[in-house]
Short mmCIF file of C-alpha atoms in Angstrom, two decimals:
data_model
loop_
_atom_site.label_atom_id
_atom_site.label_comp_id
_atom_site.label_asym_id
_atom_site.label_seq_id
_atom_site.Cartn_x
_atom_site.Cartn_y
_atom_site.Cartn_z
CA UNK A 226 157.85 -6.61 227.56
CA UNK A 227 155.49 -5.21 229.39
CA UNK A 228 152.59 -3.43 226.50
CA UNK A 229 149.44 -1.99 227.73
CA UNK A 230 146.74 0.72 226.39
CA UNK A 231 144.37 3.00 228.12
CA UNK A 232 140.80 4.37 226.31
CA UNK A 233 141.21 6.26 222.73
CA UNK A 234 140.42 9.79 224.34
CA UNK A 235 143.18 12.50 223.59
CA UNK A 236 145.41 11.38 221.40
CA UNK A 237 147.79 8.20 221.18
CA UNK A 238 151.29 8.10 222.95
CA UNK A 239 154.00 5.06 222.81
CA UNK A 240 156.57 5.43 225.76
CA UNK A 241 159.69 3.44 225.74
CA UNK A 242 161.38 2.93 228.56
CA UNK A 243 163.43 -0.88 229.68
CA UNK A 244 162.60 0.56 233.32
CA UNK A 245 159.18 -0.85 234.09
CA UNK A 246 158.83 1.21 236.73
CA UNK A 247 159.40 4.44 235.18
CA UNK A 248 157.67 3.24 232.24
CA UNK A 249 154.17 2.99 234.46
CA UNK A 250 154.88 5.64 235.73
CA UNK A 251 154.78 7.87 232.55
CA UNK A 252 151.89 5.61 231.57
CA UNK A 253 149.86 6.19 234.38
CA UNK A 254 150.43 10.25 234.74
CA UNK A 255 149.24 10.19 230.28
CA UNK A 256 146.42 8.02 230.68
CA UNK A 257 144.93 10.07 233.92
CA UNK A 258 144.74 13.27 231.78
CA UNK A 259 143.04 11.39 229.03
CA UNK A 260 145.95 10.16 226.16
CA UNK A 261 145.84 6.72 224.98
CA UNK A 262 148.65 5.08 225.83
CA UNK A 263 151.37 2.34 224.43
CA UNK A 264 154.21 1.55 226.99
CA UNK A 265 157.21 -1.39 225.52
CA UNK A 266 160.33 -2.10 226.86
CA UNK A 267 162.54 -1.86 223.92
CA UNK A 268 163.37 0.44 220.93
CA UNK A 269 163.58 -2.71 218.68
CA UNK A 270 160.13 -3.12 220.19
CA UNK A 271 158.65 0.46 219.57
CA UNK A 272 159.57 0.57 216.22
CA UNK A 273 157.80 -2.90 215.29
CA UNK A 274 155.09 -1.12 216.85
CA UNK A 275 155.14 2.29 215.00
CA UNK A 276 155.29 -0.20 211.84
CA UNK A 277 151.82 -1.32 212.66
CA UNK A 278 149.75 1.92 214.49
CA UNK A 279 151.31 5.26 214.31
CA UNK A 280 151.48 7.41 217.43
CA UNK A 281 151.37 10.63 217.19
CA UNK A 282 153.89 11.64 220.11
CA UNK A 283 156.76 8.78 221.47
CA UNK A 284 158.11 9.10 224.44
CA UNK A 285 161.55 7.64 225.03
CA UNK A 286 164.11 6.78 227.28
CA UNK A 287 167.51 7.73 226.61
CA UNK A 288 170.18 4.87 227.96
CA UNK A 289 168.58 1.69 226.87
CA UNK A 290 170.06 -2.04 226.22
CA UNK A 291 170.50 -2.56 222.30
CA UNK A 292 169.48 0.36 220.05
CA UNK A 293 169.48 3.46 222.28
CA UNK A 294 167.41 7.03 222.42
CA UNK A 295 169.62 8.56 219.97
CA UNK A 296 169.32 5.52 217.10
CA UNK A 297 165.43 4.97 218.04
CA UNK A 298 165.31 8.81 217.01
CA UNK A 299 167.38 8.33 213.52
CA UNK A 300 165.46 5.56 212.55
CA UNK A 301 162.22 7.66 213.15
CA UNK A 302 163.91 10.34 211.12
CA UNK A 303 165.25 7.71 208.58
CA UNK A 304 161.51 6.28 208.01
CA UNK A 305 160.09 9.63 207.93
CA UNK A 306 157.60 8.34 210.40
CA UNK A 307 154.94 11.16 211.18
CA UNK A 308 155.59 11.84 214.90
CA UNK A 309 156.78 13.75 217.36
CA UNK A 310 159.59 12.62 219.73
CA UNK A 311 159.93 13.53 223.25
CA UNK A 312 163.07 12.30 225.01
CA UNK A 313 163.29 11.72 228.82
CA UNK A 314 166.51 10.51 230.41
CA UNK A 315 168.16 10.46 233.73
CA UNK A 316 171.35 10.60 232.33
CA UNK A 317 171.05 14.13 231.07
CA UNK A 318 173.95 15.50 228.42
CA UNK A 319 174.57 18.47 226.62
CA UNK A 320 175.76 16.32 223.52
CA UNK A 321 173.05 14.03 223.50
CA UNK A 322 169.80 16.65 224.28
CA UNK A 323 171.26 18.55 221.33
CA UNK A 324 171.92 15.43 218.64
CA UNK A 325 168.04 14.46 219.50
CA UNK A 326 166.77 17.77 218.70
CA UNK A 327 168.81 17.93 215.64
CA UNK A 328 167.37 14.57 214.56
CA UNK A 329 163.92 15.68 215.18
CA UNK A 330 162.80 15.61 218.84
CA UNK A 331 160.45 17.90 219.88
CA UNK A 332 161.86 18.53 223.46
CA UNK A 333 164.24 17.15 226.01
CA UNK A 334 163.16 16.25 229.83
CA UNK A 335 165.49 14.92 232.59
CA UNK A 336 164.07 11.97 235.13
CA UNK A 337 162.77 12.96 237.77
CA UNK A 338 160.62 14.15 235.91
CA UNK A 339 157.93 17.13 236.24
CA UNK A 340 154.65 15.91 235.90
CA UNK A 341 153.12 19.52 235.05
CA UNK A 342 155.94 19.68 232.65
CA UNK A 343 155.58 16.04 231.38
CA UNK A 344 151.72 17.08 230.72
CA UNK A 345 153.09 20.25 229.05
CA UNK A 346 155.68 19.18 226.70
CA UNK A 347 153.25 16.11 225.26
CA UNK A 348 150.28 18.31 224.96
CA UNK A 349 152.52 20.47 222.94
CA UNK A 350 153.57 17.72 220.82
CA UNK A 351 150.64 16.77 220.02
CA UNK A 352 149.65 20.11 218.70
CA UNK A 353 152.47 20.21 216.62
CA UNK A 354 151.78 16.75 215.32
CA UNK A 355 148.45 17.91 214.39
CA UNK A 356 149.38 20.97 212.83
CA UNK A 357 151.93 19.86 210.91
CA UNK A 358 150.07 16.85 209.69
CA UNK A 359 146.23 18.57 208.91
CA UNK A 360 144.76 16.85 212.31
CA UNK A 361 142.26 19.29 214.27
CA UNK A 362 143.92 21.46 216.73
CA UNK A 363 143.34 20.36 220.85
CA UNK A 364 142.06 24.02 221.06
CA UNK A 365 139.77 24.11 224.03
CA UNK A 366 137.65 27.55 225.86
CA UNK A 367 139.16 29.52 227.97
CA UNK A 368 140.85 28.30 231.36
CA UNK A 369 139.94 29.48 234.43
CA UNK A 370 141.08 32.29 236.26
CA UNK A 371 140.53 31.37 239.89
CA UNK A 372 140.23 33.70 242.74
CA UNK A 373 137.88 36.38 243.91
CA UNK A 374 139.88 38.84 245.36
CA UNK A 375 140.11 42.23 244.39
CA UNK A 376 143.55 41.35 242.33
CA UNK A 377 142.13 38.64 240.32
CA UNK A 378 139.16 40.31 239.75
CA UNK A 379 141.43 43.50 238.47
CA UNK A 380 143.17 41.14 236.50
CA UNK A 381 139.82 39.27 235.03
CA UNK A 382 138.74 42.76 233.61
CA UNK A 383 142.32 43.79 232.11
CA UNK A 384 142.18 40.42 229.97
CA UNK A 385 138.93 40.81 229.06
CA UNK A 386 139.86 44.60 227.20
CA UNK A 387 143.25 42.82 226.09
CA UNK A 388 142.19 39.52 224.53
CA UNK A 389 140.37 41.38 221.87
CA UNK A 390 143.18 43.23 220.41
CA UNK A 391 145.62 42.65 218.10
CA UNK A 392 148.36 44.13 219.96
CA UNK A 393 151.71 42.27 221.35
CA UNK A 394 151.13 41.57 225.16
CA UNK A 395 153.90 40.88 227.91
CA UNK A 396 152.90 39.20 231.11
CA UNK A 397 154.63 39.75 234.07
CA UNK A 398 155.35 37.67 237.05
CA UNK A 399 157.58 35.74 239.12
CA UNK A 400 157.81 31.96 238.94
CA UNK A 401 154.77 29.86 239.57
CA UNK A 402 152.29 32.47 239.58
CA UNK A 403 149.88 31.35 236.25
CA UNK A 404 152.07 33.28 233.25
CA UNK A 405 151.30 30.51 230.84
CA UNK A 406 147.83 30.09 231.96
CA UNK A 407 147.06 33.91 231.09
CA UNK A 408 148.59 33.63 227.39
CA UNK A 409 145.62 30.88 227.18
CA UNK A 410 143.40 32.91 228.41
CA UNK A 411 144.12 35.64 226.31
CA UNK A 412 143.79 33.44 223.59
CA UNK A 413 140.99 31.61 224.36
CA UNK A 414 139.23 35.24 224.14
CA UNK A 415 140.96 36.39 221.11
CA UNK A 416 139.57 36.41 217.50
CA UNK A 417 142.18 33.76 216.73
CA UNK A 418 141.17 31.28 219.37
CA UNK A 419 140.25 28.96 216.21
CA UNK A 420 143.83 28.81 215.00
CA UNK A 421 146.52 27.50 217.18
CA UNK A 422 148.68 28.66 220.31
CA UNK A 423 152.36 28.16 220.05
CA UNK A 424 154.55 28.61 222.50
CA UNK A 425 158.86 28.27 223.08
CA UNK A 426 159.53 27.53 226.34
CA UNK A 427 163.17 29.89 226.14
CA UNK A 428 165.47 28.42 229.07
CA UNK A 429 165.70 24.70 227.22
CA UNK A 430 167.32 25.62 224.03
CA UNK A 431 170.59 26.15 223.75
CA UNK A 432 171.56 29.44 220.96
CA UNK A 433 171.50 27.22 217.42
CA UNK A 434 168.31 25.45 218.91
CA UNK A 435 165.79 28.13 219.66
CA UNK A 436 166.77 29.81 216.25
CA UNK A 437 165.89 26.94 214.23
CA UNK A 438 162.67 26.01 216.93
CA UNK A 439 161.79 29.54 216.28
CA UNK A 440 162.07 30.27 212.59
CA UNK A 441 162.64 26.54 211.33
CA UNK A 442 165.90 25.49 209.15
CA UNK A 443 166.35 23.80 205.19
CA UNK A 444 168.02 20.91 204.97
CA UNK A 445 171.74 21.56 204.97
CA UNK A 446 171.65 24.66 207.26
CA UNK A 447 174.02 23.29 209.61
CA UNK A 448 175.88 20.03 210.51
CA UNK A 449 172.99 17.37 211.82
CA UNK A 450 170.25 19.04 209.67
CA UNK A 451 168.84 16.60 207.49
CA UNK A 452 165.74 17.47 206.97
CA UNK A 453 163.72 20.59 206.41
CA UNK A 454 162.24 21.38 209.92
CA UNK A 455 158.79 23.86 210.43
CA UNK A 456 159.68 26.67 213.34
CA UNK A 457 157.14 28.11 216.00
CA UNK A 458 156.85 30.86 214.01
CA UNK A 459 155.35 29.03 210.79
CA UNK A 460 153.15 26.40 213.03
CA UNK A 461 151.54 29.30 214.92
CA UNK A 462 150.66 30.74 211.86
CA UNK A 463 146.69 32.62 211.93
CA UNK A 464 147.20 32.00 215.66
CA UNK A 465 149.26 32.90 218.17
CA UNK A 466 152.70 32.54 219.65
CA UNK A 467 153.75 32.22 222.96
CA UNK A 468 157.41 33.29 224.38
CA UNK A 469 157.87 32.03 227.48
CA UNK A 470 160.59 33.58 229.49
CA UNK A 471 161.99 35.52 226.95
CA UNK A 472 164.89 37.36 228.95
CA UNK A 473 166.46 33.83 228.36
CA UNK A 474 166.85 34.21 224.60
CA UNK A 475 170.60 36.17 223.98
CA UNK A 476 170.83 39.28 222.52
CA UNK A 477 171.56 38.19 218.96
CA UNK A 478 168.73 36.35 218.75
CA UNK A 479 166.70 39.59 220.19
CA UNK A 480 167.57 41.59 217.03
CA UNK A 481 166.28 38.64 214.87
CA UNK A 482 162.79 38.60 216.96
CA UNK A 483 162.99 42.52 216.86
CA UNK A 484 163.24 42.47 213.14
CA UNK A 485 160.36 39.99 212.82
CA UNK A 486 157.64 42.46 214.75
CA UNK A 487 158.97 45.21 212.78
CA UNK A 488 158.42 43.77 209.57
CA UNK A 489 155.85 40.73 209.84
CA UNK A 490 158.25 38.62 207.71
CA UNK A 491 161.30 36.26 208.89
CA UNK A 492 163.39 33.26 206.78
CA UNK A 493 164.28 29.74 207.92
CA UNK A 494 167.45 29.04 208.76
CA UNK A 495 169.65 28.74 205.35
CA UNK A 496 167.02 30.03 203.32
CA UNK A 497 166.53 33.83 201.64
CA UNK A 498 163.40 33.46 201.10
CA UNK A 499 160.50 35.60 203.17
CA UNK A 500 157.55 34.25 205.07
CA UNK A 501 155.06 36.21 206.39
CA UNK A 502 154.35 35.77 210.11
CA UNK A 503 151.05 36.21 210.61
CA UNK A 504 150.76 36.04 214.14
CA UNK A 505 150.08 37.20 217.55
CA UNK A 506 152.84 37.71 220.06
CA UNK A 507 152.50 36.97 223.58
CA UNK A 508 155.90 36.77 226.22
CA UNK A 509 156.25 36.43 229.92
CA UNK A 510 159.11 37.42 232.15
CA UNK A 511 159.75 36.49 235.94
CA UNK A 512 162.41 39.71 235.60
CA UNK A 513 162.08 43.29 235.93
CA UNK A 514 162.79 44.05 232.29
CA UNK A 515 163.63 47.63 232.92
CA UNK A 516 166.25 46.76 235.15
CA UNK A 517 167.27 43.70 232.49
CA UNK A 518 167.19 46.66 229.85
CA UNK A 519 169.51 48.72 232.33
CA UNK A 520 171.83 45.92 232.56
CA UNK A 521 172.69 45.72 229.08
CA UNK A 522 170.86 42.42 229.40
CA UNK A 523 167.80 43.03 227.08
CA UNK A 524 167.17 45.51 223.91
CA UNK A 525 165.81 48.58 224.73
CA UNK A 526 164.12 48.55 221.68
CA UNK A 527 163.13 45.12 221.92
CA UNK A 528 161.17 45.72 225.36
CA UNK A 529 159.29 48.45 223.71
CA UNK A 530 158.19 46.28 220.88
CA UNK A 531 156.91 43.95 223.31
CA UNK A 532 155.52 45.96 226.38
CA UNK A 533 152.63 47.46 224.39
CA UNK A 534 149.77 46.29 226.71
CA UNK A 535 151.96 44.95 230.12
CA UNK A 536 149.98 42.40 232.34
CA UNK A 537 151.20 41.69 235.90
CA UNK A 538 150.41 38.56 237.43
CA UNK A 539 150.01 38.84 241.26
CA UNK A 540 151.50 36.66 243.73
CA UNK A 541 150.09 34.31 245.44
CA UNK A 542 150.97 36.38 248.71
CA UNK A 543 149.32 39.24 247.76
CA UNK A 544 145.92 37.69 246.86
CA UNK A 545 145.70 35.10 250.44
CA UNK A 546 142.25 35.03 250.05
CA UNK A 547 142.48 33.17 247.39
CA UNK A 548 144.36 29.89 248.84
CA UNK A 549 141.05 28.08 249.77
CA UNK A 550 139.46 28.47 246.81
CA UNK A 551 142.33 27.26 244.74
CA UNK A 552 142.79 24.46 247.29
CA UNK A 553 139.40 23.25 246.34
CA UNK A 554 139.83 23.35 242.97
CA UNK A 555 143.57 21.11 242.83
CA UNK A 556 141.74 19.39 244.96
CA UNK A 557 138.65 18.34 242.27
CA UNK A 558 141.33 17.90 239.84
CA UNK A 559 143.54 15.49 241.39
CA UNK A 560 140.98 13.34 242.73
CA UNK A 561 139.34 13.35 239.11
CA UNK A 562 143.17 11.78 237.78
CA UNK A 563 143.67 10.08 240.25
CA UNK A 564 139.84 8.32 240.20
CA UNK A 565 139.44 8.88 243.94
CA UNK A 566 136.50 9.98 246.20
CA UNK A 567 137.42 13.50 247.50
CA UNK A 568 139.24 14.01 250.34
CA UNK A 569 139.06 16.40 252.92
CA UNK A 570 141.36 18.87 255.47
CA UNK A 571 141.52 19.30 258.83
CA UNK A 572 141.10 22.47 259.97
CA UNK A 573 144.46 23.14 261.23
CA UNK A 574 145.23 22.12 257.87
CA UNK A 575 143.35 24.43 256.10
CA UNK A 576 144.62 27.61 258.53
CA UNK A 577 148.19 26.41 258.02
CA UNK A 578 148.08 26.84 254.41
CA UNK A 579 146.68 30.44 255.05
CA UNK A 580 149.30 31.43 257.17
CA UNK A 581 152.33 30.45 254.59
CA UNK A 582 153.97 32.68 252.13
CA UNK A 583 153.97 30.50 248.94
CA UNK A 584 156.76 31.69 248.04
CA UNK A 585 156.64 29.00 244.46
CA UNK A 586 153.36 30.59 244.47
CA UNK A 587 150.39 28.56 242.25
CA UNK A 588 152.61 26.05 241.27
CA UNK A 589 153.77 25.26 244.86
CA UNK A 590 150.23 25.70 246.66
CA UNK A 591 149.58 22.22 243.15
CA UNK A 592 151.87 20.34 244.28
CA UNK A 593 151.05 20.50 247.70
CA UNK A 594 147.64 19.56 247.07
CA UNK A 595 148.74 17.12 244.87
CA UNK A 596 150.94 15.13 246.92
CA UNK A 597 148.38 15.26 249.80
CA UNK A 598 145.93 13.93 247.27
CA UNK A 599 148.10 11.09 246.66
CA UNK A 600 149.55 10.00 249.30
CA UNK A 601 146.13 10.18 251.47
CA UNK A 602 144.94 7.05 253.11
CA UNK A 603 141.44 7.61 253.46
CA UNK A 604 141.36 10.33 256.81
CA UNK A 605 141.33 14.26 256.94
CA UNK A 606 144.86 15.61 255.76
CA UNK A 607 145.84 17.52 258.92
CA UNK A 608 148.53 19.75 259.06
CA UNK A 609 151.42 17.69 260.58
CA UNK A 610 151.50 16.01 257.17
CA UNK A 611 151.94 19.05 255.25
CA UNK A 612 154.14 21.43 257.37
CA UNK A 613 157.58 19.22 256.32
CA UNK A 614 156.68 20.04 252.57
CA UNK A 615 156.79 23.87 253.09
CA UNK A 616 159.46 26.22 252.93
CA UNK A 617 159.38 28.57 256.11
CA UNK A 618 163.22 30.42 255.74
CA UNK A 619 161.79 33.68 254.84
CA UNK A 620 158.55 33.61 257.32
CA UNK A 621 158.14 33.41 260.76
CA UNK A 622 156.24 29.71 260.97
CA UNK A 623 153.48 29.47 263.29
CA UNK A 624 153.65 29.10 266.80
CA UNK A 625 152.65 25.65 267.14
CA UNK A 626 155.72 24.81 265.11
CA UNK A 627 159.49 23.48 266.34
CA UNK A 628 161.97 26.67 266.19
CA UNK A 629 164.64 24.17 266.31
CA UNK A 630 163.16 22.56 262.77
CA UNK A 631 162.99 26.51 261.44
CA UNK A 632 166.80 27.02 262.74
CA UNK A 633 168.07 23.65 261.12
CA UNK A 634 165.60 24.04 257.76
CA UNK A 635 167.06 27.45 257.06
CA UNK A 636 171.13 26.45 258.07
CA UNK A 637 170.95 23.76 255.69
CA UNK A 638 169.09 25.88 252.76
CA UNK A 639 171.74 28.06 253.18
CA UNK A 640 174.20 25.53 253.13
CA UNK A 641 172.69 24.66 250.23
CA UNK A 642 173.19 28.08 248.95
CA UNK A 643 176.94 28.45 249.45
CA UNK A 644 177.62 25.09 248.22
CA UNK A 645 175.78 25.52 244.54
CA UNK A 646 177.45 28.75 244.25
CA UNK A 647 180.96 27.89 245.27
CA UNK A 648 180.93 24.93 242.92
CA UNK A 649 179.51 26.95 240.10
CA UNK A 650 182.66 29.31 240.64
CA UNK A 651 184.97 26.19 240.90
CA UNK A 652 183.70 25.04 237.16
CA UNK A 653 184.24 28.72 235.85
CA UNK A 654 180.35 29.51 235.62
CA UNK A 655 179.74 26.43 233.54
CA UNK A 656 176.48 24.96 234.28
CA UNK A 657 176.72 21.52 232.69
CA UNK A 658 179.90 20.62 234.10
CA UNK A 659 178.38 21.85 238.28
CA UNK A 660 175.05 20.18 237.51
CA UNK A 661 177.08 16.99 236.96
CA UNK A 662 179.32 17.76 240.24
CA UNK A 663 176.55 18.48 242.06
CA UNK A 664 174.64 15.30 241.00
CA UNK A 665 171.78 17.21 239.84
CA UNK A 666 170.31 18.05 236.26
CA UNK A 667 171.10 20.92 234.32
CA UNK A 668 167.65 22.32 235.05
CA UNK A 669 167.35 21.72 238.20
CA UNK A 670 170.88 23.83 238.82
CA UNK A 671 169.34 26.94 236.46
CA UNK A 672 166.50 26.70 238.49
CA UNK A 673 168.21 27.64 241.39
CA UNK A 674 170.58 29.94 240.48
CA UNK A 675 167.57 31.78 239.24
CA UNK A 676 165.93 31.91 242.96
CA UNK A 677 169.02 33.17 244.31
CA UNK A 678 168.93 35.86 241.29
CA UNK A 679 171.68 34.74 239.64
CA UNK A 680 171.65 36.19 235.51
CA UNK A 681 172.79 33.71 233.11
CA UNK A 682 176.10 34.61 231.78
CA UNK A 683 175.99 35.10 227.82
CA UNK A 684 179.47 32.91 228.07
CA UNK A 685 177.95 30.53 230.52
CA UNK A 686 174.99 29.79 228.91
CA UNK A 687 176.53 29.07 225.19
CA UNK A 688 178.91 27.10 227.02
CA UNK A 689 176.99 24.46 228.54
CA UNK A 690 174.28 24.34 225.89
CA UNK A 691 172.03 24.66 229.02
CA UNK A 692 169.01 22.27 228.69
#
């Protein structure tokens, strides 16, 4: 066993894992953004632990030696110990992502893990934890919206006349460009920034999931529920509620939400009974809705509902101006984690990352930065060090790059390409049973098959549960 604890600054978070390696890991990535921080080896262990000083979020391996994920998660459940669970696992299963969530986890993350969406999912947690259990909310002011260029600035003055309002907003974008960090915004601005933001991140949950995450279920309401269980829509209560990716959510479950803006009022799962929902509604979409609408994909009414004041989030492309500036600032913030002098770029560095598409947008230009941060050794990053990490098969790169690297980097992602997609036919469109083919997580696969603009299949998608 292997216990250790950072300062008391953000909240307190036991992770479980027999790995030590992964263990630190987690540890270190929670106690750089400011979470106090338990790590043991052993469920046995953990729950001595939770015996003696509550967390308020565990995070837990799946596959470990004596009492397992799954069992660590009952006996929470069984105690009626006041936290939330997150599990992470490399051995990722339909069956066992939803059994946790049925016993009371909050979410469900595959190793390797995401370290934004590590962040993510325990912040969330913890704002659930506190809701549910009268703690203050980890409300904070609004983030920032960096850039200067004439897009940014547009968009600056939009959410400025938006935020005010009552009215349901839909934000617009493709993947990576800052969705989620507008719905804060907006809040952060709003007349409910005191009460809390809620969001559902919509790929994750399989169909019975995200109806019980969204309007909550009595005990009873189906097989595995044990407990009464509070939705989004009840915790976000006074504040507001984020949809994230909502062309994900199938078009049963549309009418439901439909039904709910029309008339303020929705029921748990396996209850009659009305409850008002007095909240906000914010969604974002990487898809052109009209076209999902034309598909017979989306409601028509639905869309409507939701498109009362549309945002669009630029991409990264269109606003190059803006790269340095946002450079700068990753940069600040992942020296601050990682408790490092600042580093600095080359030039060639600095012109290279001007001249790329970005075509993950904000989220890709992070991680860049990020990586660079961490792997630096003390010297200017120059640009030979960051070329390999970038993604050239849809740009001309520049000319002081090897057109035999270009010819071979685009043959193999479009190996890539052909092979995902003929396995995915092979299995029948079922994602689970590729991902494991493949050797990849169920994520990772949807992830994909998204960039290459595949729709999930209403068949597919119940199917394989995806997670």
């Amino acid at each position: 066993m292997t216990s250790h604890e950072s300062q008391p600054v953000g909240g307190h978070v036991l992770v479980v894992d027999d790995h030590a390696s992964a263990r630190r890991s987690i540890a270190d990535v929670l106690q750089q953004v400011g979470y106090r921080v338990t790590a043991c080896a052993s469920a046995a262990e953990a729950i001595g632990l939770l015996g003696q000083t509550m967390a308020e979020v565990v995070v837990t391996d799946l596959q470990m030696p004596g009492m397992n994920g799954l069992d660590f998660i009952r006996e929470i459940e069984r105690r009626r110990w006041p936290c939330q669970v997150l599990m992470i696992t490399a051995h990722a299963s339909v069956q066992s992502a939803v059994e946790a969530m049925r016993h009371g986890a909050f979410d469900y993350l595959e190793k390797p893990f995401d370290v934004t969406q590590l962040e993510r999912s325990v912040g969330q947690a913890l704002d659930r934890q506190r809701l549910l259990h009268g703690s203050t909310s980890s409300s904070s002011d609004a983030p920032a919206i960096i850039g200067n260029s004439q897009a940014m600035n547009d968009l600056r003055r939009r959410l400025a006349l938006i935020a005010t309002t009552e009215e349901t907003v839909l934000i617009c974008g493709e993947s990576g460009t800052g969705k989620e960090l507008v719905a804060q915004a907006i809040h952060a601005m709003s007349q409910r920034r005191e009460k809390p933001l809620v969001s559902l991140n919509c790929p994750v949950l399989s169909e019975q999931l995200i109806e019980s995450e969204l309007f909550g279920h009595r005990r009873g309401a189906f097989t595995g529920a044990d407990a009464d269980r509070t939705g989004r829509f009840e915790l976000a209560q006074g504040g507001t509620f984020l949809l994230d990716e909502i062309t994900e959510i199938n078009l049963r479950l549309q009418a439901k939400l439909l039904r709910v803006l029309q008339e303020r009022t929705f029921e748990r799962v396996g209850s009659s009974e009305p409850i008002r929902a007095d909240v906000r509604i914010l969604a974002t979409t990487n898809r052109d809705l009209a076209s999902e609408v034309a598909a017979g994909r989306f409601r028509e009414d639905l869309y409507y509902r939701l498109a009362v004041l549309p945002v669009d989030v630029p991409p990264l492309r269109d606003r190059a101006q803006d790269v340095l500036q946002l450079v700068d600032h990753f940069l600040d913030q992942a020296m601050q984690k990682l408790g490092r002098p600042r580093c600095d770029w080359e030039p060639d560095a600095r012109q290279l990352l001007l001249d790329y598409h970005w075509p993950g947008n904000v989220r890709e230009l992070q991680n860049v930065v990020t990586r660079a941060c961490v792997l630096n050794q003390g010297r200017p990053i120059r640009a030979d060090e960051i070329r390999p990490w970038l993604r050239w098969e849809h740009q001309s790169e520049p000319a002081n790059a090897s057109e035999v690297d270009l010819r071979c980097d685009t043959s193999l992602a479009d190996l890539e390409r052909k092979h995902i997609v003929a396995t995915l036919e092979k299995f029948g469109g079922h994602r689970a049973r590729t991902a494991a083919a493949l050797g990849i997580g169920v994520r990772t696969l949807s992830g994909k098959l998204r960039d290459y603009g595949f729709a999930p299949r209403e068949k597919a998608f119940a199917d394989s549960n995806c997670l």
